[in-house]
PDB file of C-alpha atoms and ligand atoms in Angstrom:
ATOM      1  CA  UNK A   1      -0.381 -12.756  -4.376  1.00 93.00           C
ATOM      2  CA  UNK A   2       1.183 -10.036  -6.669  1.00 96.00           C
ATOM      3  CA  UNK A   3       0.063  -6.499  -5.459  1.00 94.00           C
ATOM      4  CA  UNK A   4      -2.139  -4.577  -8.068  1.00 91.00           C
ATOM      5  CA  UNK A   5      -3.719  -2.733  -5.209  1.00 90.00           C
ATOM      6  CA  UNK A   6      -5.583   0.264  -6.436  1.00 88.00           C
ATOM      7  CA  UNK A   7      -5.159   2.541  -3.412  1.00 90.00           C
ATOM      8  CA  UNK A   8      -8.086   5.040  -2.664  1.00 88.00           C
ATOM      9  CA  UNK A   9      -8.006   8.683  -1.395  1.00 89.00           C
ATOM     10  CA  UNK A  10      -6.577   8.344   1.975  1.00 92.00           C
ATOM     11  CA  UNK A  11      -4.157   4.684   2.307  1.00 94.00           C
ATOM     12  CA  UNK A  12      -5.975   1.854   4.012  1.00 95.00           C
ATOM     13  CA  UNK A  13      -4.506  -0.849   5.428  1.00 96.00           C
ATOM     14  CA  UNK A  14      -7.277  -3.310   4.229  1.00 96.00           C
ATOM     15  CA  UNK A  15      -8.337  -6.768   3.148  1.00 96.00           C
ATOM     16  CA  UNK A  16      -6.971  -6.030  -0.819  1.00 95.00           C
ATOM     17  CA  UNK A  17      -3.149  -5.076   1.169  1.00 96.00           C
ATOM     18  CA  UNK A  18      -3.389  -8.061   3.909  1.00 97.00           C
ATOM     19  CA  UNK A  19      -4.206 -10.149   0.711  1.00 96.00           C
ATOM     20  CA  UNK A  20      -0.601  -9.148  -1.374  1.00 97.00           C
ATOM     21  CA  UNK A  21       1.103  -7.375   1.415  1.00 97.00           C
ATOM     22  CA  UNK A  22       4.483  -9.682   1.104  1.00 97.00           C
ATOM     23  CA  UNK A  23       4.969  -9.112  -2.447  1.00 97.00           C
ATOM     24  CA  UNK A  24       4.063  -5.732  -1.608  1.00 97.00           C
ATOM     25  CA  UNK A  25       6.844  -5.195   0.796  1.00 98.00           C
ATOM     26  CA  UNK A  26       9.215  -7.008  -1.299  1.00 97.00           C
ATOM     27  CA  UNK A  27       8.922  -4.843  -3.873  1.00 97.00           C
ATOM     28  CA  UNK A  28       8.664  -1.057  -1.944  1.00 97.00           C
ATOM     29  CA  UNK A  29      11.245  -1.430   0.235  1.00 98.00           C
ATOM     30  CA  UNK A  30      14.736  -0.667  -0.577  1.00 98.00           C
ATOM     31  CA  UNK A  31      17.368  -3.625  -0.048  1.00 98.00           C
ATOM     32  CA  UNK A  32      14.131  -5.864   1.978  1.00 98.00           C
ATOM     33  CA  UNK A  33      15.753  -8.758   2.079  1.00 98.00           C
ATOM     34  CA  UNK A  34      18.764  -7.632   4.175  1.00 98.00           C
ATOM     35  CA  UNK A  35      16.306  -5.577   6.000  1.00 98.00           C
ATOM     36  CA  UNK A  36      14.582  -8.572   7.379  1.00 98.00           C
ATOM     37  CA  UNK A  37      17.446 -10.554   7.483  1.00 98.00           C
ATOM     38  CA  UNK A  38      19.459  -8.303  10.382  1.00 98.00           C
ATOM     39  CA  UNK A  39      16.532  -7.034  12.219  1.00 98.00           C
ATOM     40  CA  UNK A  40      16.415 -11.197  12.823  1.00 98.00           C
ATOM     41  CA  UNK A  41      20.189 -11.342  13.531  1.00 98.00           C
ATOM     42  CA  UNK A  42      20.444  -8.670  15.713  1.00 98.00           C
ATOM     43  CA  UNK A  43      16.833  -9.103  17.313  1.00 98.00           C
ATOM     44  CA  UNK A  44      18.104 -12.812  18.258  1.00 98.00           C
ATOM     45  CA  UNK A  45      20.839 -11.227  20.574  1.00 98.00           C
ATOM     46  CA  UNK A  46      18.622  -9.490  23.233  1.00 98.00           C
ATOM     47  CA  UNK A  47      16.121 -11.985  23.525  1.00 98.00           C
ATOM     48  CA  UNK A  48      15.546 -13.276  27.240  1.00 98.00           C
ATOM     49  CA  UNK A  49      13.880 -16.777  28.241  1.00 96.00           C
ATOM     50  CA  UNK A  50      10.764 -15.699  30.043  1.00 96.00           C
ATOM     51  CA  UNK A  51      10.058 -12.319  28.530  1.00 97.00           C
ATOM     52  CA  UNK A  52       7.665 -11.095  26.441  1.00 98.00           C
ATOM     53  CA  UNK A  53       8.497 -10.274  22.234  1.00 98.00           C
ATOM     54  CA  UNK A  54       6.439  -7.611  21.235  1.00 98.00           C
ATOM     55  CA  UNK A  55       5.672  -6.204  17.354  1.00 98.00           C
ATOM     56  CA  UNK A  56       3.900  -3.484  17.411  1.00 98.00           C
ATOM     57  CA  UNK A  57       2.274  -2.328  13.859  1.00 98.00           C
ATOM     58  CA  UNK A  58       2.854  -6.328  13.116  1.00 98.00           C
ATOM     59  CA  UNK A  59       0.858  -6.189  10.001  1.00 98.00           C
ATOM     60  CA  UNK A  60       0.403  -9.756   8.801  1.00 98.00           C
ATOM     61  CA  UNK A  61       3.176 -10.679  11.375  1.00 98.00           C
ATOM     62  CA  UNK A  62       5.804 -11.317   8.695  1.00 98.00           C
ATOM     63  CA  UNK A  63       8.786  -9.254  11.137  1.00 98.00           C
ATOM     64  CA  UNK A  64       7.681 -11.577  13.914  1.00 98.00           C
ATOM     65  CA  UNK A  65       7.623 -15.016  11.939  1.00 98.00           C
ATOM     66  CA  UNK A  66      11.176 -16.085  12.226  1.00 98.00           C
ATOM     67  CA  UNK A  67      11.416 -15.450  15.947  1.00 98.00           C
ATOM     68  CA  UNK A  68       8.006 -16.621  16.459  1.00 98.00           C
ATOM     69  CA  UNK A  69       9.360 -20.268  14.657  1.00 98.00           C
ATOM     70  CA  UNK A  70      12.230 -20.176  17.252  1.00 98.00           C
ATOM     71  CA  UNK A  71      11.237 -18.984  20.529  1.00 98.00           C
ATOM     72  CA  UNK A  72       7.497 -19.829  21.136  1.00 97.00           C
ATOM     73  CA  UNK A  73       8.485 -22.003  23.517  1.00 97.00           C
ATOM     74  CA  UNK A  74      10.826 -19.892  25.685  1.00 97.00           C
ATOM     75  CA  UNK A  75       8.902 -16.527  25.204  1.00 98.00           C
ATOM     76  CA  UNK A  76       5.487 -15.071  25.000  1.00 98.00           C
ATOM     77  CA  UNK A  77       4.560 -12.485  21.925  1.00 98.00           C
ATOM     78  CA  UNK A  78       2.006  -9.473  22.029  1.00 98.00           C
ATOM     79  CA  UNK A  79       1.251  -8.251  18.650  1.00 98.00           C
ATOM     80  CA  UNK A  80      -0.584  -4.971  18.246  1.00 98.00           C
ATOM     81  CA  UNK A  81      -2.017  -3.513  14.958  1.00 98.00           C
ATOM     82  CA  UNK A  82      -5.350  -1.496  14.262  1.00 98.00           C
ATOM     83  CA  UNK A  83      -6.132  -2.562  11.101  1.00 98.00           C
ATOM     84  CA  UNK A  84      -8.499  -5.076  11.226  1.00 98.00           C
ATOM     85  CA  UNK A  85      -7.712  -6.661   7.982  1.00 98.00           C
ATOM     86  CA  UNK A  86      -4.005  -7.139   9.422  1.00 98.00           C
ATOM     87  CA  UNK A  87      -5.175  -8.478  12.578  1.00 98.00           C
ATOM     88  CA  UNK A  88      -7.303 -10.984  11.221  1.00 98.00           C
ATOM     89  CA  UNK A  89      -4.452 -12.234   8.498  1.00 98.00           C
ATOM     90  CA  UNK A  90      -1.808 -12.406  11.803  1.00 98.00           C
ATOM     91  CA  UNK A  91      -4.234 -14.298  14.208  1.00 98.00           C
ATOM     92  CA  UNK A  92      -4.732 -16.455  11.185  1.00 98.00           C
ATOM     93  CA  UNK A  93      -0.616 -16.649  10.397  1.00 98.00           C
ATOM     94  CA  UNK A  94      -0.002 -17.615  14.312  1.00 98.00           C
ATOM     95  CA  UNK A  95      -3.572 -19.782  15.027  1.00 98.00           C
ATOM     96  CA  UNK A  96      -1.267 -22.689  16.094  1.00 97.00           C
ATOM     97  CA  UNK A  97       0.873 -20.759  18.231  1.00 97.00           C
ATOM     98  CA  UNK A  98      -0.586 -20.709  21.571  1.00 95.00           C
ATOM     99  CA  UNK A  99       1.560 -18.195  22.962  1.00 97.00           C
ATOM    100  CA  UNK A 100       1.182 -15.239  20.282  1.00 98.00           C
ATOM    101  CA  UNK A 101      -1.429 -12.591  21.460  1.00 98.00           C
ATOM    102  CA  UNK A 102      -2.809 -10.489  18.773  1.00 98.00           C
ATOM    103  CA  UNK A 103      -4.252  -7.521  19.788  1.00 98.00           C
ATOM    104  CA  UNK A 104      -6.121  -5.085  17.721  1.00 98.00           C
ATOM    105  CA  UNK A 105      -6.202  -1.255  18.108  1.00 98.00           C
ATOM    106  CA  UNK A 106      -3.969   1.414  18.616  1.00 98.00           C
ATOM    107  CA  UNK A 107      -0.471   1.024  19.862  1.00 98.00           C
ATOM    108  CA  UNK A 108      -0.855   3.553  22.974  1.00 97.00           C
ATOM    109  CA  UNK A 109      -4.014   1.933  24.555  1.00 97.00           C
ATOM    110  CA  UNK A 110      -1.739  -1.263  24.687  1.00 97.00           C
ATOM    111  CA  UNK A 111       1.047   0.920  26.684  1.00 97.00           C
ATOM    112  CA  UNK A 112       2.681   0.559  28.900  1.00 94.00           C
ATOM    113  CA  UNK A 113       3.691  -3.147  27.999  1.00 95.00           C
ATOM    114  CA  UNK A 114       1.447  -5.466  30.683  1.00 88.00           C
ATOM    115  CA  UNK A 115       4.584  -7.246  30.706  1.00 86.00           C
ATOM    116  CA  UNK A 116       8.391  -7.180  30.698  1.00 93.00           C
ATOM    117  CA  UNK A 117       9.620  -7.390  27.381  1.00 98.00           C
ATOM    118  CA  UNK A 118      13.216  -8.004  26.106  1.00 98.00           C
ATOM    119  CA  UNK A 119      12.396  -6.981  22.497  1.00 98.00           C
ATOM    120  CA  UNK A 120      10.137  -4.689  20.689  1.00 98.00           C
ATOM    121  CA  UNK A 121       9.968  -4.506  17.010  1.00 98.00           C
ATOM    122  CA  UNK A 122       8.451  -1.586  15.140  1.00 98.00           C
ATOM    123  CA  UNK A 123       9.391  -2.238  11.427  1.00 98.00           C
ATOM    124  CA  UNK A 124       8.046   0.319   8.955  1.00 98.00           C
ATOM    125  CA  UNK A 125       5.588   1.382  11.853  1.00 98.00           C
ATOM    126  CA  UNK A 126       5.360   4.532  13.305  1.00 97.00           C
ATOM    127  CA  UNK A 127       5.357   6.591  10.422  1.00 96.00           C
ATOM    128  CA  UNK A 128       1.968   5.819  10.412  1.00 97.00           C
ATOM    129  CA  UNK A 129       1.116   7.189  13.909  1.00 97.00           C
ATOM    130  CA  UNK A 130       0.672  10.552  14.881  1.00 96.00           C
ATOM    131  CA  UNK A 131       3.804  12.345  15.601  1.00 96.00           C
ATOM    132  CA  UNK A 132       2.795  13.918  18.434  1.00 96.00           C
ATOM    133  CA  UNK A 133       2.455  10.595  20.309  1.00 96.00           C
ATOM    134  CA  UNK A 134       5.754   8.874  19.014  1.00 97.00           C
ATOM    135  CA  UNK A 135       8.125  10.076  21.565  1.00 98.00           C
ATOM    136  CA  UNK A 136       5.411   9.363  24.533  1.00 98.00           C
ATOM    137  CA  UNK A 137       5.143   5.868  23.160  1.00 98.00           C
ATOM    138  CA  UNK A 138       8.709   5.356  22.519  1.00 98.00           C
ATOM    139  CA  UNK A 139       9.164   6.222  26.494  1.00 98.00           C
ATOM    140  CA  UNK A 140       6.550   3.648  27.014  1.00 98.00           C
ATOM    141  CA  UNK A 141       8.235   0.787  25.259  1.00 98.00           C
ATOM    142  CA  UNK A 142      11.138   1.767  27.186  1.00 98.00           C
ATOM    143  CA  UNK A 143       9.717   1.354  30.329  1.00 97.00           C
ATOM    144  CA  UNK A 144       8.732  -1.946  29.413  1.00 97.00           C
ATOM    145  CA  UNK A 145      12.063  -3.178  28.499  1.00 98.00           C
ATOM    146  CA  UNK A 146      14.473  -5.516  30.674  1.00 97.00           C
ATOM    147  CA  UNK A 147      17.520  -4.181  31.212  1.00 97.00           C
ATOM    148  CA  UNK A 148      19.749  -5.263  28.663  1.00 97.00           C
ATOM    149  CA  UNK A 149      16.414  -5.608  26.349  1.00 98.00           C
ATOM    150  CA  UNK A 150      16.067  -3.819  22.683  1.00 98.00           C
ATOM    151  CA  UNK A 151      13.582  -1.784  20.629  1.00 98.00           C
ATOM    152  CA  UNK A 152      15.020  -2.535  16.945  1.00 98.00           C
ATOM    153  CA  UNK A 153      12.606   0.189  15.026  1.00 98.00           C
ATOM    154  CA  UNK A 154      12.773   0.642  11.144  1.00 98.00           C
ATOM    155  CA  UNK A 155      11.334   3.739   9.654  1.00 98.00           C
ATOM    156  CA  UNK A 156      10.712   5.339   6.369  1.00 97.00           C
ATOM    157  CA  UNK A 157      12.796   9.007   6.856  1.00 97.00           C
ATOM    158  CA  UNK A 158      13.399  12.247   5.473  1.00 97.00           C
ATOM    159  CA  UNK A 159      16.729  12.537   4.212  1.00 95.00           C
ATOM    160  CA  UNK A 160      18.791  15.118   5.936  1.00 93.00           C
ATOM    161  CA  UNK A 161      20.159  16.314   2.591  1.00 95.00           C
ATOM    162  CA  UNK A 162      20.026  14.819  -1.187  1.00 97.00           C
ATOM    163  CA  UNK A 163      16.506  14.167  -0.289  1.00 95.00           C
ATOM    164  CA  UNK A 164      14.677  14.398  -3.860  1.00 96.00           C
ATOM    165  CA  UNK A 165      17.416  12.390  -5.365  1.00 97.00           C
ATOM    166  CA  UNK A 166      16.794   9.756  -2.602  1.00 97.00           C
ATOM    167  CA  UNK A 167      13.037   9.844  -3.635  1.00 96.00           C
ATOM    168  CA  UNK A 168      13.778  10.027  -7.306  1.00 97.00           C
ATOM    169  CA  UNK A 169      16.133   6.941  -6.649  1.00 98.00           C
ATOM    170  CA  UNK A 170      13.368   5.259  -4.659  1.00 97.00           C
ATOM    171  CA  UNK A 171      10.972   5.419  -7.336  1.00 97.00           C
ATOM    172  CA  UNK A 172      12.674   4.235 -10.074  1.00 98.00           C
ATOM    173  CA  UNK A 173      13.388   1.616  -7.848  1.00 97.00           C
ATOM    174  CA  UNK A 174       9.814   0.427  -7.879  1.00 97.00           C
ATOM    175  CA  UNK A 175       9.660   1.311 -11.818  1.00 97.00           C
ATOM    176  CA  UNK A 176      12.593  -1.785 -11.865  1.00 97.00           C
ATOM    177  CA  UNK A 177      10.314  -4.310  -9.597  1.00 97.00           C
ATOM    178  CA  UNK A 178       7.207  -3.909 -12.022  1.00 96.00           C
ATOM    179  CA  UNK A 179       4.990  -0.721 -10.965  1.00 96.00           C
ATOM    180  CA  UNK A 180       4.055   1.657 -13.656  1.00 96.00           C
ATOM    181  CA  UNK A 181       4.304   5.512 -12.881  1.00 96.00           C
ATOM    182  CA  UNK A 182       0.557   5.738 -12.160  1.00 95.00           C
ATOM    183  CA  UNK A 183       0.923   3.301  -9.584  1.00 95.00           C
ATOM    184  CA  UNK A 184       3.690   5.095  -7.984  1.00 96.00           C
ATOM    185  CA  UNK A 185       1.782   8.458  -7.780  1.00 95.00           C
ATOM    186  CA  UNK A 186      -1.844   6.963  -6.944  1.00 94.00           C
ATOM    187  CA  UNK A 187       0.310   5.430  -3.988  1.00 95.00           C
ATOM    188  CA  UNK A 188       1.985   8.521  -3.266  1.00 94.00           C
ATOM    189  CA  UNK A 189      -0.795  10.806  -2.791  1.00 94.00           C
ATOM    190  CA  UNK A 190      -2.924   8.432  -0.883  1.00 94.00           C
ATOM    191  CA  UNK A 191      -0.350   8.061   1.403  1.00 94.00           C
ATOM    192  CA  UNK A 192      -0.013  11.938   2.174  1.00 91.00           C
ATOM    193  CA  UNK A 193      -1.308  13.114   5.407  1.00 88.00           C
ATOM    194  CA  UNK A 194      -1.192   9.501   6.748  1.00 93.00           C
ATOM    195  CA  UNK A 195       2.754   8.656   6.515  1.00 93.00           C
ATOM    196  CA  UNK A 196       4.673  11.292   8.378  1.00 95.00           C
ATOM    197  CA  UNK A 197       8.486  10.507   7.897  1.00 96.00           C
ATOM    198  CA  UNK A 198      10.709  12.018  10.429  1.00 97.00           C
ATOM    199  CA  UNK A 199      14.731  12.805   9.668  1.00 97.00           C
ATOM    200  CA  UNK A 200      17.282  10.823  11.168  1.00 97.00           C
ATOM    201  CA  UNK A 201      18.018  13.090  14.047  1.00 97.00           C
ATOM    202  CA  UNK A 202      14.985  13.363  15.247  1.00 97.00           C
ATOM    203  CA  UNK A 203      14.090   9.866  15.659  1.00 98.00           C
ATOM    204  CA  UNK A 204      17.238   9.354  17.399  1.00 98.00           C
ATOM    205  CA  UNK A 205      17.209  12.202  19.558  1.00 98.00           C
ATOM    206  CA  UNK A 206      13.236  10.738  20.592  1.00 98.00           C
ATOM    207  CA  UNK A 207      15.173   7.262  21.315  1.00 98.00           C
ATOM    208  CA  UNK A 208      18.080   9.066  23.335  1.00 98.00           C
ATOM    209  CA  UNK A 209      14.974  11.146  25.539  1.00 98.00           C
ATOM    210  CA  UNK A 210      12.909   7.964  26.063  1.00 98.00           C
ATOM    211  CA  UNK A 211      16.228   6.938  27.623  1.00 98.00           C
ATOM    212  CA  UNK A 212      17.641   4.485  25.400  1.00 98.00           C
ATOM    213  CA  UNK A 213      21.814   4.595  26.277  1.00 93.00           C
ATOM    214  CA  UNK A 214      23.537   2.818  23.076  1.00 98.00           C
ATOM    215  CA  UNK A 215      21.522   3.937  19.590  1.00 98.00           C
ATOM    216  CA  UNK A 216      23.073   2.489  16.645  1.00 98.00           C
ATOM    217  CA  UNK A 217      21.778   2.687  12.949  1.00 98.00           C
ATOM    218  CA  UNK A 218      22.019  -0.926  11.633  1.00 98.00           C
ATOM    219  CA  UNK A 219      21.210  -0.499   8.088  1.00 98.00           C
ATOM    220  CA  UNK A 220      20.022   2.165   5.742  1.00 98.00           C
ATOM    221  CA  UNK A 221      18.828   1.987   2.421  1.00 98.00           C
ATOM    222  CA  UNK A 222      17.606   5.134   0.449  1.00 98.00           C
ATOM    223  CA  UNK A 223      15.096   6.973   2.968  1.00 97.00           C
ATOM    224  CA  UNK A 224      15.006   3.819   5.116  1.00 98.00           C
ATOM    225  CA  UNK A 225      16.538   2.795   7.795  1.00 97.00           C
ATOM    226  CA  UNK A 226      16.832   1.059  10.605  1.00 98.00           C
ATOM    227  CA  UNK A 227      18.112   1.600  14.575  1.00 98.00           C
ATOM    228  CA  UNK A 228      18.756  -1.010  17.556  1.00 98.00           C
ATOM    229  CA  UNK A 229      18.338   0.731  20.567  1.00 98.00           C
ATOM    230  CA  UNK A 230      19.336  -0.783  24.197  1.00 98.00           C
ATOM    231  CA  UNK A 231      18.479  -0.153  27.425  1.00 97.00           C
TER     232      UNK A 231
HETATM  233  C1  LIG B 301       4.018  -0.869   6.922  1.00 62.58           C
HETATM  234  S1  LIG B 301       3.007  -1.708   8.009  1.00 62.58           S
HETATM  235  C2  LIG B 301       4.132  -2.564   9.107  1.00 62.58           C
HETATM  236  C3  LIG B 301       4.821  -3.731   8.521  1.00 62.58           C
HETATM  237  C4  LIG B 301       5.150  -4.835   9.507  1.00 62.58           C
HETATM  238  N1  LIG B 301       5.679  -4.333  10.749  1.00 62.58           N
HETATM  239  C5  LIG B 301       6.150  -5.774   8.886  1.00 62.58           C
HETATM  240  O1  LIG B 301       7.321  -5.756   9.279  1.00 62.58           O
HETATM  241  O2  LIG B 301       5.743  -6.528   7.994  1.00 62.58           O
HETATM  242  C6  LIG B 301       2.362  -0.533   9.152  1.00 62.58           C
HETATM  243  C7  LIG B 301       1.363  -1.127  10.104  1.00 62.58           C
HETATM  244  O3  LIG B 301       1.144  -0.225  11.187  1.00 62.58           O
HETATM  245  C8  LIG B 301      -0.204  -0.327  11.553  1.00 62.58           C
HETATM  246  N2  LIG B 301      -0.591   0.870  12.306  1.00 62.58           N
HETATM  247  C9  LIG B 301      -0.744   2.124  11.844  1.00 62.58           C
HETATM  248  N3  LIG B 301      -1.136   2.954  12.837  1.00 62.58           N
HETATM  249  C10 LIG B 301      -1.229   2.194  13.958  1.00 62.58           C
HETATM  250  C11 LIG B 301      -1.594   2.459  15.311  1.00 62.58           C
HETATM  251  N4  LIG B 301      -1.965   3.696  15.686  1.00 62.58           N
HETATM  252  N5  LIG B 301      -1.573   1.451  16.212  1.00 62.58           N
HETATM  253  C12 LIG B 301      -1.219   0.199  15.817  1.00 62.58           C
HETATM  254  N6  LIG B 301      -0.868  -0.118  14.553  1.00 62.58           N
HETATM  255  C13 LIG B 301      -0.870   0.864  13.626  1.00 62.58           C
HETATM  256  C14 LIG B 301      -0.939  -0.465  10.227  1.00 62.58           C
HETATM  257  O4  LIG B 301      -2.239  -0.987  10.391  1.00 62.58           O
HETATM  258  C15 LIG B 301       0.008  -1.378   9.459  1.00 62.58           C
HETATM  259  O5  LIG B 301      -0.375  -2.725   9.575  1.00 62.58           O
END
């Protein structure tokens, strides 16, 4: 379903996103294909038989899908999300799947993991939650790793310089994909005071203190980008 969301005051993820949230994504984020495509590759490579896959902020599970389709029967997957709307569209997505576990509310009651985990995906997530928890629950995940196991975590950032042309090149971006101006700034200013973008340094310098050894941007795109981190 094409998004034509009219977002109110304060950004919802609700039953009118769940509904067109693909198309959506497809059109918002910068370079999404290739986005999806490596956090795949590279989440393949740190996957252990007998661990658990976690997504955490998994939306309508669309990060999870792929690995989901090739390793429900060698893994376990907890997915965590507090919308409700999201929840119910992912427990609908993986209703076959006995093995997926979708769990509604917010990330930190959920941590730490119950669970060993060999990879953790937070795509596009933790802008959303508060910043004063991020580097607590980045510890968390972690501690909930295998050795060897990754966090692959994609964020919306701040860039450390050029940053209004990176936002004036983001929107015009969307202009090209079919949203009108109005849509842009109704989006915009819903979003504020519930989307806190960090810059680059920070978020790596909260990976490097939750103890993560190797940190390695994969891709970037605009303000987004994307990190594998190992323990
Ligand atoms: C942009 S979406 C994530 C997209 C998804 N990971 C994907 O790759 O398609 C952000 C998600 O984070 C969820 N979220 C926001 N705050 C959260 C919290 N405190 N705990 C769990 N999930 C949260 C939202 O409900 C939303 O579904």
């Amino acid at each position: 379903m094409r998004d034509n969301v009219k977002p109110g005051e304060k950004w919802e993820f609700n039953e009118d996103v769940a509904a067109c949230f693909a198309n959506m994504l497809e059109r918002s984020i910068p370079d999404y294909k290739s986005m999806r495509a490596l956090t795949y590759k590279a989440g393949e490579r740190f996957i252990q038989p007998d661990t658990l896959i976690v997504d955490v902020g998994c939306s309508t599970g669309l990060a999870v899908e792929p690995f989901v389709e090739k390793y429900q029967d060698e893994n376990d997957f907890l997915l965590i999300d507090n919308a409700p709307a999201m929840v119910d569209a992912c427990r609908k997505r993986f209703a076959a799947v006995p093995g997926v576990l979708v769990k509604a509310g917010n990330l930190w009651e959920y941590l730490p993991l119950p669970d060993k985990a060999s990879l953790v995906l937070s795509v596009l997530s933790l802008r959303f939650m508060p910043t004063s928890y991020r580097q607590k629950m980045l510890s968390d995940i972690y501690e909930g790793l295998t050795p060897g196991g990754a966090l692959i975590l994609v964020e919306k950032i701040v860039s450390e310089s050029l940053d209004e042309l990176m936002v004036h090149l983001y929107y015009e971006m969307k202009r090209e994909n079919g949203y009108t101006d109005d849509q842009i700034m109704d989006k915009r200013r819903s979003l504020e005071n519930v989307l806190s973008p960090l810059k680059v340094g920070w978020n790596v310098d909260m990976l490097r203190t939750a103890g993560f050894k190797q940190v390695a941007m994969f891709w970037r795109c605009l303000n987004f980008c994307g990190w594998i981190a190992v323990k």
